[in-house]
Amino acid sequence: MRQLILDTIGGRRVSSVVACVLGLLLLEYVVCRFILARVPYTEIDWKAYMQEVEGWVVDGDTNYYHLKGDTGPLVYPAAFLYLYAALRWIAGGDGSDITAAQQVFFRLYLATVAVVLTCMAFSGRKKSIPLLYYALVCFSRRTHSIFLLRLFNDAWCVALVHLSVLLMVVLGYRRLGCIVYSLAVGVKMNAFLWAPGILAFLLGPGLPTGRRFFSTLCFVAVWCGIPQILIGLPFLTTHPIAYLHKSFELSRVFFYKWTVNFKFLPEEIFVSPELGLLLLAMTIILWLWFAFRKWLPSWVSQDPLLVLYSSNFIGVAMSRTIHYQFYCWYSFTIPYLLCRSQWTRNASIDFVIKIAVWGSIEYAYNVPPSSECRSLPKGTDFCDNPATPLSSALLQLAHVALLVGLARAQVGKKSAKLDSRLGAERPCSSILLHSLFTPPEWLTQRSGQQGYSPEEDSLSASMRATLPVAKRLCSPDPSAAEYPPNLAELVGSNVVASPLSAAVWAGSRSTMLPTKRLLCGATPHSVLHHLAVALNHNIVPVSSRY
């Protein structure tokens, strides 16, 4: 019973994970209904969105320099206009029916949570995720506010990005996932922070060759670039300079009064270009370090979800400024990042650090207003943004701690790390390393049975002896490698003569199975099955699946 409880809490039982996900979605439905019924809507950007859309929908103006609202000029790509034009029609035709718009965002929030939990459950198949981290996805007060009470376009951007992750990582629809990701970029540019991780995921494990890198870039250009061009076509064909300048403006400097992450800096330093260049350089350095030390060597094959989530987190952590609504950019991913992070070898200490990091981030985005603000009118700068130097410093420390935890995280088994050194994603190395670190299932089943021989215990050692030749066999340069013609030469030249090697030799000679085809193109199960057949001296023709 104790083990059953531990397995359930630890997320090692499929039934417990499914029940947890369904229970959390039901709880979220109830909580969101309660929030919509009891907490009043707060106007921040909705009216400005409607004014920006009105210039295009009503007046037919496609010049981005003319599309403005109370908060300033329109600075989002064209997908934002299409989306909020539809929301304007839903909200009474002119955007005045806020309740109708909130109902749309309510369903959007539930769908986003469902997608995130599904992605986590899929990733938890390889390495279990304790149920606590599923629950933390739903425990953010600020995220509920952003979706249900503020109606920011950040919510749609985040929802589309997570949908693209579901399509690419979980369902395997990479082309469709890239199209949806392009739509997310068309709503708001912060989706670009996922781009390095998506590129690494599409490249696949191992250091990419020039040809593979070029082909991947072409794939991205077609399935991400062309949809973006089609989205902006009405504006690119009429006022292209205005559209490109305003919708993808990179030179904007945000107001100091709204910053959440750098409140401890003086305003003159915050607005200085040197700070922006420093943060940009740190972002690129971190992306490159994680790409070549974590993502490509092992994470892409072992935990692709962690690749995408960490890419976005690096971009957010190094952002020049973070506003309260920007929290939803990464709030859904923090629980998973914490789950996979590692600081020490002591699980209890790591758990305390994880809870402290999560609590610090939540506190920084939910600093209560001071008592002085209660007597002041709405619109007072420091009351609208109650962030303090202490809360900003705490947020930055939490970001740094999480980056350190990700840098020290060990994803996958030792064999996966060694496999990346022997030839990246080539199946040959994977098969041999599988036999080194994992006892063959058929050997485990035969152990102790009648007819079990000591020679069968030597299989792992025999396969270890073939490792140098296998490394040469799977060399990326065929002209530099001498490929043995069959399994007999490979095993016979590296394993001491024994009944095991003799049986394998006999089996390979009778079937004339090419070595490269067996080891570099087969699955571990098929290789071990063939060796098992040879050991039992029951030589049969090799089927086409080899």
XYZ file of C-alpha atoms in Angstrom, residues 27 70 86 138 147 164 166 172 215 246 253 261 273 289 291 296-297 317 344 380 396 402 422 503 545:
25
model
C -11.176 22.476 -10.628
C -5.066 55.341 -26.536
C -13.163 38.615 -34.750
C -2.978 25.822 -12.260
C -6.576 35.574 -19.238
C 2.311 24.213 -31.742
C 1.619 19.785 -28.782
C 4.551 14.584 -34.534
C 17.801 21.671 -45.129
C 5.892 48.876 -36.687
C 12.261 51.143 -25.095
C 12.308 42.677 -13.170
C 21.361 51.061 -24.799
C 25.719 27.094 -24.565
C 22.302 24.222 -27.666
C 21.657 18.757 -29.261
C 23.766 16.194 -27.334
C 14.965 35.737 -17.972
C 22.517 19.032 -5.650
C -0.860 56.645 -9.707
C 16.041 37.927 -10.812
C 16.481 28.189 -12.210
C 30.156 8.202 -30.482
C 27.004 -19.485 -32.481
C 12.374 -6.264 -40.657
